[in-house]
mmCIF file of C-alpha atoms in Angstrom:
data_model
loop_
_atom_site.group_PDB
_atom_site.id
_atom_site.type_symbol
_atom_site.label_atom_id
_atom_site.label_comp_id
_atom_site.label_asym_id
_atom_site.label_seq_id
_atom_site.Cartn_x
_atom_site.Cartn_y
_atom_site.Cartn_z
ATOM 1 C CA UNK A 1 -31.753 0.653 5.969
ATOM 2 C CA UNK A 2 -28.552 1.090 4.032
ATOM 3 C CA UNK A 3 -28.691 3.255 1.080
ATOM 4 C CA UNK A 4 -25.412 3.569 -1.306
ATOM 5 C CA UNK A 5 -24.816 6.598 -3.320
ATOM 6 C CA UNK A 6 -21.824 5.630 -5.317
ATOM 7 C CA UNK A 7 -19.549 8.945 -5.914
ATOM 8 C CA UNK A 8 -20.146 8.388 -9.839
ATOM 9 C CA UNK A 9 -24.096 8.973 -9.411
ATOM 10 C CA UNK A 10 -23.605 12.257 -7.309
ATOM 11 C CA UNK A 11 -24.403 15.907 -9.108
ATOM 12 C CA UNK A 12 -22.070 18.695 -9.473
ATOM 13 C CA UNK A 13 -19.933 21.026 -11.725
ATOM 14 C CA UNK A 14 -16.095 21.575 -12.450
ATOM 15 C CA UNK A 15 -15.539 25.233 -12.744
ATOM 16 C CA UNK A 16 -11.697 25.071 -13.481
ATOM 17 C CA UNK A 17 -10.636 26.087 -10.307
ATOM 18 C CA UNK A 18 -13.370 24.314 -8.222
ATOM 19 C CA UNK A 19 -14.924 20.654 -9.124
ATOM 20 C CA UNK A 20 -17.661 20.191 -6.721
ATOM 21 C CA UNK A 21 -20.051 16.591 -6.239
ATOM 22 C CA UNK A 22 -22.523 17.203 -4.020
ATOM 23 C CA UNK A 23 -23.768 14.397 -2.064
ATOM 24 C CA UNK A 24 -27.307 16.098 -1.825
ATOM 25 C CA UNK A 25 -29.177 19.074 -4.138
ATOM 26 C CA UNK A 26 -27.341 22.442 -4.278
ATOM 27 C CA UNK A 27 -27.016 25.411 -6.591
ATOM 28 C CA UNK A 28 -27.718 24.345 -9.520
ATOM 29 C CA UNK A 29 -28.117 20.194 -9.078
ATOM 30 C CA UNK A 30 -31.462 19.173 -7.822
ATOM 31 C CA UNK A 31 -32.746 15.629 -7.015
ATOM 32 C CA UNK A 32 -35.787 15.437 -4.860
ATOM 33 C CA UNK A 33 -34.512 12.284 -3.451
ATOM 34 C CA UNK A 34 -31.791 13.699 -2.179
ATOM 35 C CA UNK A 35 -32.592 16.932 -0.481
ATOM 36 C CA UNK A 36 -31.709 16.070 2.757
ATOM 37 C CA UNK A 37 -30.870 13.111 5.380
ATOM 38 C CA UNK A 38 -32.779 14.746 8.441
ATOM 39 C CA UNK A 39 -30.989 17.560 9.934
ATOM 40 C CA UNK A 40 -27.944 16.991 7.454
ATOM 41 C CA UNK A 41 -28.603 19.412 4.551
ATOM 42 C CA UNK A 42 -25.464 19.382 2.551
ATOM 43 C CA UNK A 43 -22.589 17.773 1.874
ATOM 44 C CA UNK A 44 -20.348 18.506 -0.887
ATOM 45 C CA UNK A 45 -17.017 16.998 -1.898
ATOM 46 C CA UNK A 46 -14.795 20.139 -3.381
ATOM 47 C CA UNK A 47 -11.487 19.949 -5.077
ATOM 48 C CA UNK A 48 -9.672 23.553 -5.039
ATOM 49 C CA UNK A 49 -7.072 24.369 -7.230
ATOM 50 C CA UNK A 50 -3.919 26.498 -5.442
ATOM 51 C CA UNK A 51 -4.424 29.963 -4.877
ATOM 52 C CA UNK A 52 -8.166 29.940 -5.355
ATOM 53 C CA UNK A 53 -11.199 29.958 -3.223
ATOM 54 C CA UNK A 54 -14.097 31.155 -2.209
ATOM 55 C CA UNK A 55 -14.509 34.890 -2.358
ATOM 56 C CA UNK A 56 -16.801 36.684 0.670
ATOM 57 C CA UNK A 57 -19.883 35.695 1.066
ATOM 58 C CA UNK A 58 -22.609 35.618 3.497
ATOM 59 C CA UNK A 59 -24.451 33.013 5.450
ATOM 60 C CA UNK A 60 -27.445 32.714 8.258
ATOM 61 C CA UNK A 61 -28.627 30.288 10.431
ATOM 62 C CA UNK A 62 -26.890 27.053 9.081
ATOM 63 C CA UNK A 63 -24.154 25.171 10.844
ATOM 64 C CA UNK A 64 -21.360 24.524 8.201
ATOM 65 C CA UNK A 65 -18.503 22.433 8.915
ATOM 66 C CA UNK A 66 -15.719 21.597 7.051
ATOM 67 C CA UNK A 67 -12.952 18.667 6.980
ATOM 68 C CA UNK A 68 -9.914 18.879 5.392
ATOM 69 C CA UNK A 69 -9.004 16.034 3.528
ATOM 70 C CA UNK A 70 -5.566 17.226 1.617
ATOM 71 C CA UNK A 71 -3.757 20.530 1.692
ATOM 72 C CA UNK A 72 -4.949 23.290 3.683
ATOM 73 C CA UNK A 73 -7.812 26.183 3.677
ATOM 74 C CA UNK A 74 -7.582 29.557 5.294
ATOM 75 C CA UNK A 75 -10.851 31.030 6.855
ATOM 76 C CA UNK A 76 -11.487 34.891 7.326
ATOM 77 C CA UNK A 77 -14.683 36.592 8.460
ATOM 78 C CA UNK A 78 -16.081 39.782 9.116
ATOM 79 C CA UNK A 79 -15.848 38.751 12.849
ATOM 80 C CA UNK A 80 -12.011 39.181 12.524
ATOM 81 C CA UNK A 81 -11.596 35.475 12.632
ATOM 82 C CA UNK A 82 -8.821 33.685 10.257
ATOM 83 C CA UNK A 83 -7.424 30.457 10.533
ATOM 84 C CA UNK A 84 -5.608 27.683 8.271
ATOM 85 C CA UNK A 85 -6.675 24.395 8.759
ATOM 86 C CA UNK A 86 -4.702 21.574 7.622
ATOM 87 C CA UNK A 87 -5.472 17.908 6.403
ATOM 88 C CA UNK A 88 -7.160 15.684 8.626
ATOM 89 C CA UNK A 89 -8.753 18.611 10.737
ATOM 90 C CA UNK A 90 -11.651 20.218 11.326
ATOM 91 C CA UNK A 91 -13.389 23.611 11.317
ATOM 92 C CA UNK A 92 -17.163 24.648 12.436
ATOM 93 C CA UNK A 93 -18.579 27.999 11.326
ATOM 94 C CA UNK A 94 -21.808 28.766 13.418
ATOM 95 C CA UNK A 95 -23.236 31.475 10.868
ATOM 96 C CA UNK A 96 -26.213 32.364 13.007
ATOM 97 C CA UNK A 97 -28.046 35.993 12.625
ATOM 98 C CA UNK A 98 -25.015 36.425 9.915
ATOM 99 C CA UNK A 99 -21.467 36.212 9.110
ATOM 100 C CA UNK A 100 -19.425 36.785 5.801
ATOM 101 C CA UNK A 101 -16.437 35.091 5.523
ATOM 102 C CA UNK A 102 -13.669 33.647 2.316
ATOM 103 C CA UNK A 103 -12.220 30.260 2.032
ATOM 104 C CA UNK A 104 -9.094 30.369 0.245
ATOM 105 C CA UNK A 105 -6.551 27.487 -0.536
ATOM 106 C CA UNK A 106 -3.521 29.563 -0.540
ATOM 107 C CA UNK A 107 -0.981 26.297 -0.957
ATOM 108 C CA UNK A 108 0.940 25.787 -3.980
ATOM 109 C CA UNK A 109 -1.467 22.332 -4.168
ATOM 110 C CA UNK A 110 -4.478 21.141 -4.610
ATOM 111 C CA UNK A 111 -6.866 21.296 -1.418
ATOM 112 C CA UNK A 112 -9.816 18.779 -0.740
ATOM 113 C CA UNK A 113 -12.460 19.183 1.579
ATOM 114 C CA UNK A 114 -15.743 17.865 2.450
ATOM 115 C CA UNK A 115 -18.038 20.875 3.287
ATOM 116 C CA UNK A 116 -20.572 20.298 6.014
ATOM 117 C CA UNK A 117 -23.736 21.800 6.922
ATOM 118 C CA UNK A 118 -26.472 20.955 9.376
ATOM 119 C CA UNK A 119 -29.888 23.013 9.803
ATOM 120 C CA UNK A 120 -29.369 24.411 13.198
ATOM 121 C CA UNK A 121 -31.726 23.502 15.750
ATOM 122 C CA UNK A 122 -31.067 26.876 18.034
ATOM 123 C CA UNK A 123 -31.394 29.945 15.998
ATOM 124 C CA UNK A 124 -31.359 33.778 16.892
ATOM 125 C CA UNK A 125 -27.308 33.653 18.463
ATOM 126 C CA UNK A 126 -24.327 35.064 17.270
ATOM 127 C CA UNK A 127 -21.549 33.990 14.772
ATOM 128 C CA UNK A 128 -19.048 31.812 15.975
ATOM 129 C CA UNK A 129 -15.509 30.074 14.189
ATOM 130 C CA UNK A 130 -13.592 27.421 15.463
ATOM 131 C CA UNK A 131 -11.349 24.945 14.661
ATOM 132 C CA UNK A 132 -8.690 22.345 15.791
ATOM 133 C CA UNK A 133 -6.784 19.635 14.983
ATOM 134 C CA UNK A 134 -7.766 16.384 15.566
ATOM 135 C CA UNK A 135 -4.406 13.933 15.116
ATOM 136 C CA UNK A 136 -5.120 10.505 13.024
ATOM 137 C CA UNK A 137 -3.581 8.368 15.997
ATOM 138 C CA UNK A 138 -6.339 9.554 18.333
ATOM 139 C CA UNK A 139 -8.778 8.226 15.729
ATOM 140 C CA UNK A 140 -6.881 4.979 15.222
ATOM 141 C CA UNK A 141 -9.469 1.877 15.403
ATOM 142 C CA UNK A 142 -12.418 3.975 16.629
ATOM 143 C CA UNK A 143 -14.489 6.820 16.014
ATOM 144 C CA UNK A 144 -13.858 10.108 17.886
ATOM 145 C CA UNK A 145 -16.636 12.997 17.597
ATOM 146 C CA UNK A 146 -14.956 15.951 16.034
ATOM 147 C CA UNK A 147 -17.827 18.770 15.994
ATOM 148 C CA UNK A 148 -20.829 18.104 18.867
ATOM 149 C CA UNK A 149 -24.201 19.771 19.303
ATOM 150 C CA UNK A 150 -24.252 18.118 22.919
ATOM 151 C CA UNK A 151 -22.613 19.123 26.356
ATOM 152 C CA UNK A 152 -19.818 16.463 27.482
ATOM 153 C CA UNK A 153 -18.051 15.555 24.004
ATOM 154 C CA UNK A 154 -15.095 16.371 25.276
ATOM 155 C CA UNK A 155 -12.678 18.502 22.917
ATOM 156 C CA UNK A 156 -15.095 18.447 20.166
ATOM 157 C CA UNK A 157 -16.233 21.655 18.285
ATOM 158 C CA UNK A 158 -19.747 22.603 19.207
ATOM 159 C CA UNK A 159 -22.629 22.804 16.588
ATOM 160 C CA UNK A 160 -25.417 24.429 17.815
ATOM 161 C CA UNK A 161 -27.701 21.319 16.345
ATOM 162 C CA UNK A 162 -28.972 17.984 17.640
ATOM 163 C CA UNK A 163 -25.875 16.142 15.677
ATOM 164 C CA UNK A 164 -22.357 15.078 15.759
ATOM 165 C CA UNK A 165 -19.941 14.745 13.606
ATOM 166 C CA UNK A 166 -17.525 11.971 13.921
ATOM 167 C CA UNK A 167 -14.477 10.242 12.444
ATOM 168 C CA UNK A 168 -12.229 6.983 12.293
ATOM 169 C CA UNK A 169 -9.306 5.918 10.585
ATOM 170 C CA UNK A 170 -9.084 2.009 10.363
ATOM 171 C CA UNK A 171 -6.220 -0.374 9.106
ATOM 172 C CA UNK A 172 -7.619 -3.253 6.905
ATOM 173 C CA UNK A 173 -9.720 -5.481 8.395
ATOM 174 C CA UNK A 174 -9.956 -3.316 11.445
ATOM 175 C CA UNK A 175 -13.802 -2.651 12.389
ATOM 176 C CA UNK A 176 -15.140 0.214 14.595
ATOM 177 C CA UNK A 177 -18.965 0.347 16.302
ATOM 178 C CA UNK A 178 -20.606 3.439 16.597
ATOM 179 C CA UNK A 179 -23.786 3.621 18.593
ATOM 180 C CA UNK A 180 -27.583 4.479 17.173
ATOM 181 C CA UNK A 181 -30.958 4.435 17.662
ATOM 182 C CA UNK A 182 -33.843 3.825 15.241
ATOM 183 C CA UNK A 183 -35.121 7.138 14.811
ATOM 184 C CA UNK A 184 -31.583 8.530 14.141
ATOM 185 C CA UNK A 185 -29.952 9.217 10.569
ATOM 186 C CA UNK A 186 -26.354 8.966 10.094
ATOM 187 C CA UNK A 187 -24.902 9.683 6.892
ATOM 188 C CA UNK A 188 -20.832 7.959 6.024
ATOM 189 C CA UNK A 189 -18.061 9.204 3.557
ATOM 190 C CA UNK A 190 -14.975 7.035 3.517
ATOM 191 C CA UNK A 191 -12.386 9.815 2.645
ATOM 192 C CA UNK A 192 -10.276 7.227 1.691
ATOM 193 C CA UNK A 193 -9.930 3.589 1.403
ATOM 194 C CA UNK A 194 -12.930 1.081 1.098
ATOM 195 C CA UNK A 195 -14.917 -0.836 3.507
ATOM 196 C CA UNK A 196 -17.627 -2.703 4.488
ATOM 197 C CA UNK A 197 -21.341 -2.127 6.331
ATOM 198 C CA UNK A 198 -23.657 -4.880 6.376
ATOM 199 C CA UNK A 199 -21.841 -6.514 3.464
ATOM 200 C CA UNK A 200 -21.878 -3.608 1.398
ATOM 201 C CA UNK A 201 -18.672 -1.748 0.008
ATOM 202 C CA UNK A 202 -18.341 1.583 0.142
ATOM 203 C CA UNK A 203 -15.618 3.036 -1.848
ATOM 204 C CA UNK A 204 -13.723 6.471 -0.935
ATOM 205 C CA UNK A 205 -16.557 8.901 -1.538
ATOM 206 C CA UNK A 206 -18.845 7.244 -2.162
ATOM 207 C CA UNK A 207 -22.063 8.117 0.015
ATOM 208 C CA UNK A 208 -23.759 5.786 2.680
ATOM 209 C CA UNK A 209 -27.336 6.480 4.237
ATOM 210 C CA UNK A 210 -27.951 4.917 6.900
ATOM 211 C CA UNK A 211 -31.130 4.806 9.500
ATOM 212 C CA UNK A 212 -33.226 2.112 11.862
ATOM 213 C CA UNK A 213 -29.630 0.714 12.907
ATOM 214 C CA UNK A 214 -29.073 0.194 16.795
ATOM 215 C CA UNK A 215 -25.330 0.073 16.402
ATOM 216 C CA UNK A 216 -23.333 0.960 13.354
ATOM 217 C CA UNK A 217 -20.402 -1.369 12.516
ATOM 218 C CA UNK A 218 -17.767 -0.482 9.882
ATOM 219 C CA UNK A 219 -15.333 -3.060 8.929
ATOM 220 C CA UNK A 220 -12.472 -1.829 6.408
ATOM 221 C CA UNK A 221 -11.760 -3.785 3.170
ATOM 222 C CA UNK A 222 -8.570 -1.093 2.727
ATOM 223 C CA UNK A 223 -6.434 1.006 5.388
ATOM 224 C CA UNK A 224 -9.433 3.520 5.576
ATOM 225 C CA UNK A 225 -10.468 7.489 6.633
ATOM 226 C CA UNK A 226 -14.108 7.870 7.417
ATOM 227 C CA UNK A 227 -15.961 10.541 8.474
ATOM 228 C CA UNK A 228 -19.651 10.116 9.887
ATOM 229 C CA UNK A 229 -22.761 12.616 10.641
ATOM 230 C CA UNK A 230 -24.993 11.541 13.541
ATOM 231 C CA UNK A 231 -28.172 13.384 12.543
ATOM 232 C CA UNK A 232 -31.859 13.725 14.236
#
């Protein structure tokens, strides 16, 4: 089953200096259709203006992830964390029994970022931060997993969840498999570009569903960035 959520069907708000689509309900956009794709609870497409962000604020128990897909954000908790993470990289927040923490663009442009999170399936552990970059050429004609819930992934961040998060970058008419079962759920943004799954088009941010697929093949119609969420 393929399910397209064009970008101009998704909910949201523009508050001046944030303009938010969210790809499933949250705050104050609700469609019971779109609650959730299994584990995969949000994931919202935010524009920040320069020298804005998100003040402190506290989460719990959720693993939130977020990829940078222009400019930069800089991360501080009350863990004594801080970070800036730059376009085409990758932080993972592990909130746990609780963390508070800001999320600032402090560039003199406009940041972009999809935001993340997956219900974790381990609860009851401490806060965690992360991040690392993950360079495009690595990604180049195939799908590297950025964030993992699972031991041998390599350099990827871990999630304490039964997901991964994962990410190509294709030329046109390049095509890229990525392997799944039946009773997994993975959910696809192009971050740019266009292409092609099971000769459907799915436009940059636009929103694919995706489940009861053995193997996942993405062909792109348009020199593309994807980023994918393996869920249970």
């Amino acid at each position: 089953m393929i399910d397209l959520r064009p970008f101009d069907s998704l909910g949201g708000d523009n508050h001046g200096w944030l303009d938010a689509k969210h790809h499933f309900s949250f705050a104050g956009y609700y469609d019971e259709n779109r609650v959730h794709w299994g584990n995969l609870r949000v994931w919202n497409d935010d524009t920040i203006q320069p020298k804005t962000g998100f003040p402190p604020h506290p989460h719990r128990d959720m693993e939130i992830i977020t990829y940078v897909r222009k400019g930069a954000i800089t991360h501080q908790d009350n863990l004594g964390n801080k970070g800036r993470t730059e376009a085409g990289d990758v932080q993972v927040m592990s909130a746990g029994t609780g963390i508070t923490h800001s999320e600032y663009n402090m560039e003199d442009e406009v940041t972009q970022i999809f935001q993340i999170w997956i219900i974790p399936t381990r609860n009851g552990e401490k806060p965690s931060w992360g991040a690392r970059p993950f360079p495009k050429g690595e990604r180049a004609g195939q799908f590297v997993t950025l964030a993992s819930g699972y031991d041998g992934d390599g350099d990827a961040l871990p999630i304490r969840t039964d997901a991964r998060v994962v990410a190509a970058t294709l030329k046109a008419g390049e095509s890229a498999e990525y392997p799944l079962t039946a009773v997994r759920k993975a959910y696809l943004v192009p971050a740019t570009g266009a292409v092609e799954i099971d000769g459907i088009r799915v436009n940059a941010r636009d929103g694919v569903a995706i489940s009861e697929i053995e193997t996942l093949r993405v062909t792109a119609i348009e020199d593309s960035e994807i980023v994918l969420v393996d869920a249970a």
